[in-house]
DNA sequence: GTAATACTCTATCGAATCAATAGAGTAACA
DNA sequence: TGTTACTCTATTGATTCGATAGAGTATTAC
């Protein structure tokens, strides 16, 4: 029942890039993203390449380069990301929709464990497939606004042509 | 999001012992349980000791010995078993009720990932804490009866003083 | 009481996964 | 044309996973 660091970092990176996009500065350097999200740079590098290969991100080399979302944030579901990075959502392969595999129990059709785990997998999938990156980012920003916290989409480096969201009340 | 073999075997063993109890032959040998559930004997040994230490099982040595449930099946929740064997239900430590731990994100209070994962952990816990071993066993036996399948609580070894459930229609 | 039985303990195993780091290489922009 | 920043390959130590081996010990039936 566990999300690995790899998966956690992947999702936090995507969310970070979602915020960056929303903020009008969609392209972010690995280094900046790593610093902002407290993720080891080299580890993040590998994860971003994986996310790019999976079609979630695109990259630009050279000066002013970096990573950005490859598609609108409302077309990326958390569930799909986790499936790509971590594998199936199901806690046990015999209830997986995407990666079914028979297990060692003597009678799958009447396995009590399977019945329970099927409910779990459905509940998890219902949540994670419903949540898009956009919804997640929006919920985050809403909460920050409620608490009057400034949105630090590109804090750290002042450089780059970033336009801070005007309507936010700082402090 | 994964249940390990250890956890799977533990739950299947408990369910097996739940059926055995229901069937009037509550004490089952490791060897028989392993054979019935397709679990490696030596691996199961270790798991049963763990379940005993955790208070779910009790054991009897010598002839006619074996393992049995230490308490009624409706006082054992699937969630508690998994917590003992696998650890916290939460996919990420920062949303765990039982084993909270701060994660590396810069602002936990406004972390979008955390919001999503909190929903997942609550959904999972709601299911797993509601299901007792008894409910699981009952659901299983009901389904078997529906499909007119005999309940094989002690198949394999004919020996021991087992009373087969009379009302079941074989084949 | 004693032998068979069945749980208990310690130890070890290879394989796989996890989390992270190092360093050289290459495309692109100013 | 040099700096920038992504890309690729390789390796690392630690931990967990799944499983097995074998000796030891308590209990019961006879």
Short mmCIF file of C-alpha atoms (C1' of nucleotides) in Angstrom, two decimals:
data_model
loop_
_atom_site.label_atom_id
_atom_site.label_comp_id
_atom_site.label_asym_id
_atom_site.label_seq_id
_atom_site.Cartn_x
_atom_site.Cartn_y
_atom_site.Cartn_z
CA UNK A 1 0.00 0.00 0.00
CA UNK A 2 2.92 2.26 -0.60
CA UNK A 3 3.95 5.02 -2.92
CA UNK A 4 7.71 4.97 -3.49
CA UNK A 5 9.89 8.05 -3.37
CA UNK A 6 10.16 7.82 -7.13
CA UNK A 7 6.39 8.07 -7.49
CA UNK A 8 6.13 10.81 -4.89
CA UNK A 9 8.81 12.87 -6.64
CA UNK A 10 7.23 12.31 -10.03
CA UNK A 11 3.88 13.60 -8.88
CA UNK A 12 5.32 16.54 -6.99
CA UNK A 13 7.35 17.46 -10.06
CA UNK A 14 4.27 17.31 -12.29
CA UNK A 15 2.30 19.40 -9.85
CA UNK A 16 5.15 21.90 -9.71
CA UNK A 17 5.16 22.13 -13.48
CA UNK A 18 1.39 22.48 -13.43
CA UNK A 19 1.70 25.49 -11.16
CA UNK A 20 4.45 26.90 -13.32
CA UNK A 21 2.26 26.58 -16.39
CA UNK A 22 -0.67 28.21 -14.62
CA UNK A 23 1.67 31.02 -13.64
CA UNK A 24 2.73 31.82 -17.17
CA UNK A 25 6.26 30.45 -16.93
CA UNK A 26 5.71 26.86 -18.04
CA UNK A 27 9.33 25.89 -18.66
CA UNK A 28 11.32 25.05 -15.55
CA UNK A 29 14.92 23.87 -15.20
CA UNK A 30 15.56 20.57 -13.46
CA UNK A 31 17.73 22.33 -10.94
CA UNK A 32 15.05 24.83 -10.00
CA UNK A 33 12.36 22.21 -9.77
CA UNK A 34 14.58 20.04 -7.61
CA UNK A 35 15.37 22.89 -5.27
CA UNK A 36 11.79 24.05 -4.98
CA UNK A 37 10.50 20.55 -4.27
CA UNK A 38 13.39 19.28 -2.16
CA UNK A 39 14.22 16.47 -4.54
CA UNK A 40 17.79 15.22 -5.25
CA UNK A 41 18.74 16.67 -8.65
CA UNK A 42 20.18 13.56 -10.23
CA UNK A 43 17.31 11.43 -9.07
CA UNK A 44 14.83 13.94 -10.45
CA UNK A 45 16.64 13.93 -13.80
CA UNK A 46 15.97 10.26 -14.25
CA UNK A 47 12.35 10.62 -13.21
CA UNK A 48 11.71 13.49 -15.61
CA UNK A 49 13.09 11.49 -18.51
CA UNK A 50 10.73 8.69 -17.60
CA UNK A 51 7.81 11.12 -17.47
CA UNK A 52 8.82 12.51 -20.83
CA UNK A 53 9.03 9.05 -22.38
CA UNK A 54 5.58 8.35 -20.99
CA UNK A 55 4.25 11.43 -22.77
CA UNK A 56 3.50 13.63 -19.78
CA UNK A 57 6.35 16.08 -20.28
CA UNK A 58 8.33 17.73 -23.02
CA UNK A 59 11.78 19.24 -22.79
CA UNK A 60 13.78 22.03 -24.34
CA UNK A 61 17.56 22.06 -24.39
CA UNK A 62 20.05 24.87 -24.14
CA UNK A 63 19.62 28.30 -22.63
CA UNK A 64 16.09 29.06 -21.46
CA UNK A 65 15.55 25.31 -21.63
CA UNK A 66 13.89 23.01 -19.18
CA UNK A 67 10.84 20.81 -18.75
CA UNK A 68 7.17 21.63 -19.20
CA UNK A 69 3.89 19.74 -19.35
CA UNK A 70 3.31 18.08 -22.71
CA UNK A 71 -0.45 18.53 -22.48
CA UNK A 72 -3.03 20.52 -20.54
CA UNK A 73 -3.11 19.69 -16.84
CA UNK A 74 -6.73 18.61 -17.04
CA UNK A 75 -5.76 15.83 -19.42
CA UNK A 76 -3.34 14.21 -17.01
CA UNK A 77 -4.85 12.01 -14.32
CA UNK A 78 -3.00 11.13 -11.17
CA UNK A 79 -3.97 7.51 -11.68
CA UNK A 80 -2.30 7.30 -15.07
CA UNK A 81 0.88 8.83 -13.73
CA UNK A 82 1.05 6.35 -10.88
CA UNK A 83 0.38 3.44 -13.22
CA UNK A 84 3.29 4.52 -15.43
CA UNK A 85 5.73 5.10 -12.60
CA UNK A 86 4.70 2.57 -9.99
CA UNK A 87 2.73 -0.04 -11.86
CA UNK A 88 -0.86 -1.20 -11.31
CA UNK A 89 -3.08 0.42 -8.69
CA UNK A 90 -4.41 -2.91 -7.49
CA UNK A 91 -2.94 -4.17 -4.20
CA UNK A 92 -2.79 -7.66 -5.65
CA UNK A 93 -2.39 -8.72 -9.28
CA UNK A 94 -5.50 -10.91 -9.40
CA UNK A 95 -7.74 -7.83 -9.12
CA UNK A 96 -5.79 -5.59 -11.49
CA UNK A 97 -7.66 -4.29 -14.52
CA UNK A 98 -4.51 -3.37 -16.41
CA UNK A 99 -2.10 -6.14 -15.34
CA UNK A 100 -4.18 -9.11 -14.29
CA UNK A 101 -2.25 -12.15 -13.17
CA UNK A 102 -3.48 -15.29 -11.53
CA UNK A 103 -2.45 -15.71 -7.92
CA UNK A 104 -1.69 -18.86 -5.96
CA UNK A 105 -5.02 -19.22 -4.19
CA UNK A 106 -6.83 -22.49 -4.84
CA UNK A 107 -10.10 -20.98 -6.09
CA UNK A 108 -10.01 -17.44 -7.37
CA UNK A 109 -13.74 -17.21 -7.94
CA UNK A 110 -14.45 -17.82 -4.26
CA UNK A 111 -11.44 -16.16 -2.66
CA UNK A 112 -12.43 -13.90 0.22
CA UNK A 113 -9.22 -11.95 0.08
CA UNK A 114 -9.79 -11.25 -3.57
CA UNK A 115 -13.26 -9.88 -2.87
CA UNK A 116 -11.92 -7.45 -0.29
CA UNK A 117 -8.97 -6.39 -2.41
CA UNK A 118 -11.20 -5.81 -5.40
CA UNK A 119 -13.13 -3.27 -3.37
CA UNK A 120 -9.90 -1.60 -2.37
CA UNK A 121 -8.58 -1.43 -5.90
CA UNK A 122 -11.90 0.03 -7.12
CA UNK A 123 -11.96 2.66 -4.41
CA UNK A 124 -8.38 3.67 -5.11
CA UNK A 125 -8.90 3.75 -8.87
CA UNK A 126 -12.07 5.78 -8.53
CA UNK A 127 -10.18 8.46 -6.65
CA UNK A 128 -6.94 8.49 -8.59
CA UNK A 129 -8.54 8.27 -12.01
CA UNK A 130 -10.93 11.09 -11.19
CA UNK A 131 -8.25 13.48 -9.98
CA UNK A 132 -6.50 15.37 -12.74
CA UNK A 133 -3.35 17.33 -12.32
CA UNK A 134 -5.38 20.48 -12.84
CA UNK A 135 -7.81 19.67 -10.05
CA UNK A 136 -4.91 18.97 -7.77
CA UNK A 137 -3.15 22.19 -8.63
CA UNK A 138 -6.37 24.18 -8.28
CA UNK A 139 -7.14 22.65 -4.89
CA UNK A 140 -3.64 23.53 -3.78
CA UNK A 141 -3.80 27.12 -4.97
CA UNK A 142 -7.25 27.59 -3.48
CA UNK A 143 -6.00 26.43 -0.12
CA UNK A 144 -2.99 28.70 -0.32
CA UNK A 145 -5.19 31.63 -1.14
CA UNK A 146 -7.46 30.80 1.79
CA UNK A 147 -4.47 30.81 4.09
CA UNK A 148 -3.02 33.90 2.43
CA UNK A 149 0.18 32.17 1.46
CA UNK A 150 2.11 33.35 -1.58
CA UNK A 151 2.41 30.80 -4.34
CA UNK A 152 6.11 30.04 -4.77
CA UNK A 153 6.05 28.71 -8.29
CA UNK A 154 9.40 30.15 -9.12
CA UNK A 155 10.88 31.36 -5.89
CA UNK A 156 14.51 30.46 -5.43
CA UNK A 157 15.66 32.03 -8.70
CA UNK A 158 14.39 35.50 -9.29
CA UNK A 159 15.83 35.45 -12.84
CA UNK A 160 13.59 34.35 -15.74
CA UNK A 161 10.66 36.35 -17.02
CA UNK A 162 8.14 35.33 -14.43
CA UNK A 163 4.95 37.29 -13.83
CA UNK A 164 3.77 36.71 -10.24
CA UNK A 165 0.01 36.29 -9.86
CA UNK A 166 -1.16 39.82 -9.12
CA UNK A 167 -4.24 39.10 -7.05
CA UNK A 168 -2.47 37.29 -4.26
CA UNK A 169 -2.19 39.02 -0.93
CA UNK A 170 1.32 38.37 0.38
CA UNK A 171 1.68 37.36 4.06
CA UNK B 1 -0.03 0.31 -3.64
CA UNK B 2 0.99 -3.28 -3.14
CA UNK B 3 0.27 -6.15 -0.82
CA UNK B 4 3.31 -8.38 -0.45
CA UNK B 5 3.21 -12.17 -0.62
CA UNK B 6 3.77 -12.18 3.12
CA UNK B 7 0.62 -10.15 3.66
CA UNK B 8 -1.35 -12.13 1.13
CA UNK B 9 -0.35 -15.41 2.77
CA UNK B 10 -1.09 -14.08 6.23
CA UNK B 11 -4.62 -13.08 5.27
CA UNK B 12 -5.31 -16.27 3.36
CA UNK B 13 -4.08 -18.27 6.35
CA UNK B 14 -6.33 -16.35 8.73
CA UNK B 15 -9.29 -16.80 6.42
CA UNK B 16 -8.49 -20.50 6.19
CA UNK B 17 -8.44 -20.76 9.97
CA UNK B 18 -11.67 -18.78 10.09
CA UNK B 19 -13.33 -21.35 7.88
CA UNK B 20 -11.88 -24.18 9.92
CA UNK B 21 -13.27 -22.63 13.09
CA UNK B 22 -16.67 -22.18 11.51
CA UNK B 23 -16.53 -25.80 10.47
CA UNK B 24 -16.01 -27.16 13.95
CA UNK B 25 -12.34 -28.15 13.48
CA UNK B 26 -10.60 -24.97 14.58
CA UNK B 27 -7.09 -26.35 14.99
CA UNK B 28 -5.15 -26.83 11.77
CA UNK B 29 -1.58 -28.03 11.20
CA UNK B 30 0.82 -25.74 9.39
CA UNK B 31 1.38 -28.39 6.79
CA UNK B 32 -2.32 -28.79 6.03
CA UNK B 33 -2.92 -25.08 5.88
CA UNK B 34 0.04 -24.63 3.58
CA UNK B 35 -1.13 -27.35 1.26
CA UNK B 36 -4.70 -26.14 1.16
CA UNK B 37 -3.69 -22.54 0.47
CA UNK B 38 -0.72 -23.22 -1.82
CA UNK B 39 1.74 -21.50 0.49
CA UNK B 40 5.37 -22.65 1.00
CA UNK B 41 5.43 -24.44 4.36
CA UNK B 42 8.54 -22.81 5.79
CA UNK B 43 7.44 -19.37 4.77
CA UNK B 44 4.03 -19.92 6.32
CA UNK B 45 5.67 -21.07 9.56
CA UNK B 46 7.33 -17.71 9.98
CA UNK B 47 4.17 -15.82 9.14
CA UNK B 48 2.07 -17.78 11.61
CA UNK B 49 4.52 -17.05 14.40
CA UNK B 50 4.24 -13.39 13.55
CA UNK B 51 0.46 -13.59 13.62
CA UNK B 52 0.62 -15.37 16.93
CA UNK B 53 2.92 -12.74 18.42
CA UNK B 54 0.49 -10.09 17.17
CA UNK B 55 -2.32 -11.80 19.09
CA UNK B 56 -4.39 -13.06 16.17
CA UNK B 57 -3.52 -16.72 16.59
CA UNK B 58 -2.80 -19.28 19.25
CA UNK B 59 -0.95 -22.55 18.88
CA UNK B 60 -0.94 -25.99 20.38
CA UNK B 61 2.06 -28.29 20.22
CA UNK B 62 2.38 -32.00 19.87
CA UNK B 63 -0.09 -34.50 18.47
CA UNK B 64 -3.42 -32.96 17.49
CA UNK B 65 -1.63 -29.65 17.63
CA UNK B 66 -1.70 -26.75 15.22
CA UNK B 67 -2.85 -23.19 14.93
CA UNK B 68 -6.24 -21.64 15.56
CA UNK B 69 -7.73 -18.17 15.83
CA UNK B 70 -7.03 -16.56 19.19
CA UNK B 71 -10.32 -14.66 19.15
CA UNK B 72 -13.68 -14.67 17.38
CA UNK B 73 -13.42 -13.90 13.68
CA UNK B 74 -15.67 -10.86 14.05
CA UNK B 75 -13.11 -9.27 16.34
CA UNK B 76 -10.33 -9.37 13.78
CA UNK B 77 -10.36 -6.66 11.12
CA UNK B 78 -8.50 -7.01 7.86
CA UNK B 79 -7.08 -3.54 8.36
CA UNK B 80 -5.47 -4.44 11.66
CA UNK B 81 -3.90 -7.54 10.18
CA UNK B 82 -2.41 -5.61 7.29
CA UNK B 83 -1.10 -2.92 9.62
CA UNK B 84 0.68 -5.57 11.69
CA UNK B 85 2.14 -7.46 8.75
CA UNK B 86 2.70 -4.75 6.16
CA UNK B 87 2.79 -1.52 8.08
CA UNK B 88 0.59 1.57 7.69
CA UNK B 89 -2.28 1.63 5.20
CA UNK B 90 -1.40 5.12 4.02
CA UNK B 91 0.37 5.29 0.65
CA UNK B 92 2.63 7.99 2.03
CA UNK B 93 3.78 8.53 5.61
CA UNK B 94 2.61 12.15 5.85
CA UNK B 95 -1.04 11.02 5.73
CA UNK B 96 -0.71 8.02 8.04
CA UNK B 97 -2.85 8.06 11.19
CA UNK B 98 -0.79 5.42 12.93
CA UNK B 99 2.73 6.18 11.68
CA UNK B 100 2.81 9.83 10.70
CA UNK B 101 6.11 11.11 9.44
CA UNK B 102 6.93 14.41 7.82
CA UNK B 103 7.84 14.18 4.15
CA UNK B 104 10.22 16.28 2.12
CA UNK B 105 7.69 18.60 0.49
CA UNK B 106 8.22 22.29 1.20
CA UNK B 107 4.76 23.02 2.62
CA UNK B 108 2.79 20.10 3.94
CA UNK B 109 -0.31 22.16 4.71
CA UNK B 110 -0.70 23.13 1.06
CA UNK B 111 0.65 20.03 -0.66
CA UNK B 112 -1.65 18.85 -3.45
CA UNK B 113 -0.22 15.36 -3.45
CA UNK B 114 -0.91 15.08 0.23
CA UNK B 115 -4.56 16.08 -0.27
CA UNK B 116 -5.06 13.37 -2.86
CA UNK B 117 -3.22 10.73 -0.89
CA UNK B 118 -5.21 11.56 2.22
CA UNK B 119 -8.37 10.71 0.34
CA UNK B 120 -6.84 7.45 -0.80
CA UNK B 121 -5.72 6.47 2.66
CA UNK B 122 -9.18 7.27 4.08
CA UNK B 123 -10.94 5.26 1.40
CA UNK B 124 -8.64 2.29 1.94
CA UNK B 125 -8.92 2.47 5.72
CA UNK B 126 -12.69 2.76 5.58
CA UNK B 127 -12.90 -0.49 3.65
CA UNK B 128 -10.21 -2.47 5.42
CA UNK B 129 -11.18 -1.42 8.92
CA UNK B 130 -14.83 -2.23 8.27
CA UNK B 131 -14.18 -5.74 6.97
CA UNK B 132 -13.77 -8.34 9.67
CA UNK B 133 -12.43 -11.81 9.13
CA UNK B 134 -15.92 -13.12 9.82
CA UNK B 135 -17.52 -10.97 7.14
CA UNK B 136 -14.90 -12.12 4.70
CA UNK B 137 -15.36 -15.77 5.54
CA UNK B 138 -19.15 -15.42 5.38
CA UNK B 139 -19.02 -13.70 2.00
CA UNK B 140 -16.81 -16.48 0.73
CA UNK B 141 -18.99 -19.28 2.00
CA UNK B 142 -22.11 -17.58 0.70
CA UNK B 143 -20.60 -17.36 -2.74
CA UNK B 144 -19.51 -20.97 -2.64
CA UNK B 145 -22.99 -22.03 -1.65
CA UNK B 146 -24.46 -19.97 -4.48
CA UNK B 147 -22.21 -21.74 -6.94
CA UNK B 148 -22.80 -25.11 -5.28
CA UNK B 149 -19.14 -25.62 -4.49
CA UNK B 150 -18.13 -27.76 -1.54
CA UNK B 151 -16.24 -25.95 1.16
CA UNK B 152 -12.81 -27.56 1.39
CA UNK B 153 -11.85 -26.57 4.90
CA UNK B 154 -10.02 -29.75 5.54
CA UNK B 155 -9.73 -31.48 2.25
CA UNK B 156 -6.28 -32.87 1.49
CA UNK B 157 -6.02 -34.94 4.69
CA UNK B 158 -9.03 -37.08 5.36
CA UNK B 159 -7.64 -37.98 8.78
CA UNK B 160 -8.63 -35.90 11.84
CA UNK B 161 -12.09 -35.88 13.30
CA UNK B 162 -13.66 -33.56 10.76
CA UNK B 163 -17.40 -33.23 10.38
CA UNK B 164 -18.19 -32.14 6.82
CA UNK B 165 -20.96 -29.57 6.54
CA UNK B 166 -24.04 -31.68 5.90
CA UNK B 167 -26.19 -29.25 4.00
CA UNK B 168 -23.80 -28.71 1.13
CA UNK B 169 -24.69 -30.16 -2.24
CA UNK B 170 -21.53 -31.70 -3.73
CA UNK B 171 -20.80 -31.01 -7.43
"C1'" DG C 1 8.18 -42.82 30.04
"C1'" DT C 2 8.91 -42.53 25.49
"C1'" DA C 3 8.32 -41.93 20.86
"C1'" DA C 4 6.05 -39.49 17.52
"C1'" DT C 5 4.32 -35.13 16.49
"C1'" DA C 6 4.22 -30.39 15.38
"C1'" DC C 7 5.41 -25.95 16.71
"C1'" DT C 8 9.82 -22.79 17.39
"C1'" DC C 9 14.16 -20.66 16.62
"C1'" DT C 10 18.36 -19.21 14.18
"C1'" DA C 11 20.60 -18.66 10.09
"C1'" DT C 12 21.16 -18.04 5.50
"C1'" DC C 13 20.06 -17.34 0.55
"C1'" DG C 14 19.83 -15.07 -4.04
"C1'" DA C 15 17.22 -11.90 -6.37
"C1'" DA C 16 15.02 -7.80 -6.85
"C1'" DT C 17 13.95 -3.18 -5.77
"C1'" DC C 18 14.97 1.32 -3.85
"C1'" DA C 19 17.19 5.72 -3.51
"C1'" DA C 20 20.74 8.10 -4.95
"C1'" DT C 21 25.20 9.60 -7.17
"C1'" DA C 22 28.96 10.21 -10.72
"C1'" DG C 23 30.50 11.59 -14.91
"C1'" DA C 24 30.79 11.94 -19.65
"C1'" DG C 25 28.08 13.26 -23.76
"C1'" DT C 26 25.11 16.09 -26.83
"C1'" DA C 27 21.74 19.37 -28.61
"C1'" DA C 28 20.46 24.25 -28.75
"C1'" DC C 29 20.42 28.93 -27.95
"C1'" DA C 30 22.60 33.66 -27.50
"C1'" DT D 1 31.52 29.37 -30.15
"C1'" DG D 2 30.92 28.90 -25.64
"C1'" DT D 3 27.68 28.33 -22.20
"C1'" DT D 4 23.69 26.12 -20.85
"C1'" DA D 5 20.86 22.37 -19.65
"C1'" DC D 6 19.05 18.16 -20.96
"C1'" DT D 7 20.60 13.00 -21.84
"C1'" DC D 8 22.76 8.63 -21.29
"C1'" DT D 9 25.35 4.90 -19.01
"C1'" DA D 10 26.98 2.95 -15.06
"C1'" DT D 11 27.36 1.93 -10.47
"C1'" DT D 12 26.47 2.11 -5.64
"C1'" DG D 13 25.00 0.54 -0.93
"C1'" DA D 14 21.06 -0.52 1.60
"C1'" DT D 15 17.04 -2.74 2.23
"C1'" DT D 16 13.32 -5.78 1.41
"C1'" DC D 17 11.35 -9.88 -0.56
"C1'" DG D 18 10.46 -14.59 -0.91
"C1'" DA D 19 11.99 -18.69 0.37
"C1'" DT D 20 14.70 -22.68 2.41
"C1'" DA D 21 17.53 -25.55 5.80
"C1'" DG D 22 18.14 -27.64 9.92
"C1'" DA D 23 18.42 -28.14 14.67
"C1'" DG D 24 15.69 -27.61 18.91
"C1'" DT D 25 11.81 -28.10 22.22
"C1'" DA D 26 7.27 -28.68 24.15
"C1'" DT D 27 3.21 -31.81 24.21
"C1'" DT D 28 0.41 -35.47 23.63
"C1'" DA D 29 -1.04 -40.23 22.77
"C1'" DC D 30 -0.12 -44.61 23.84
#
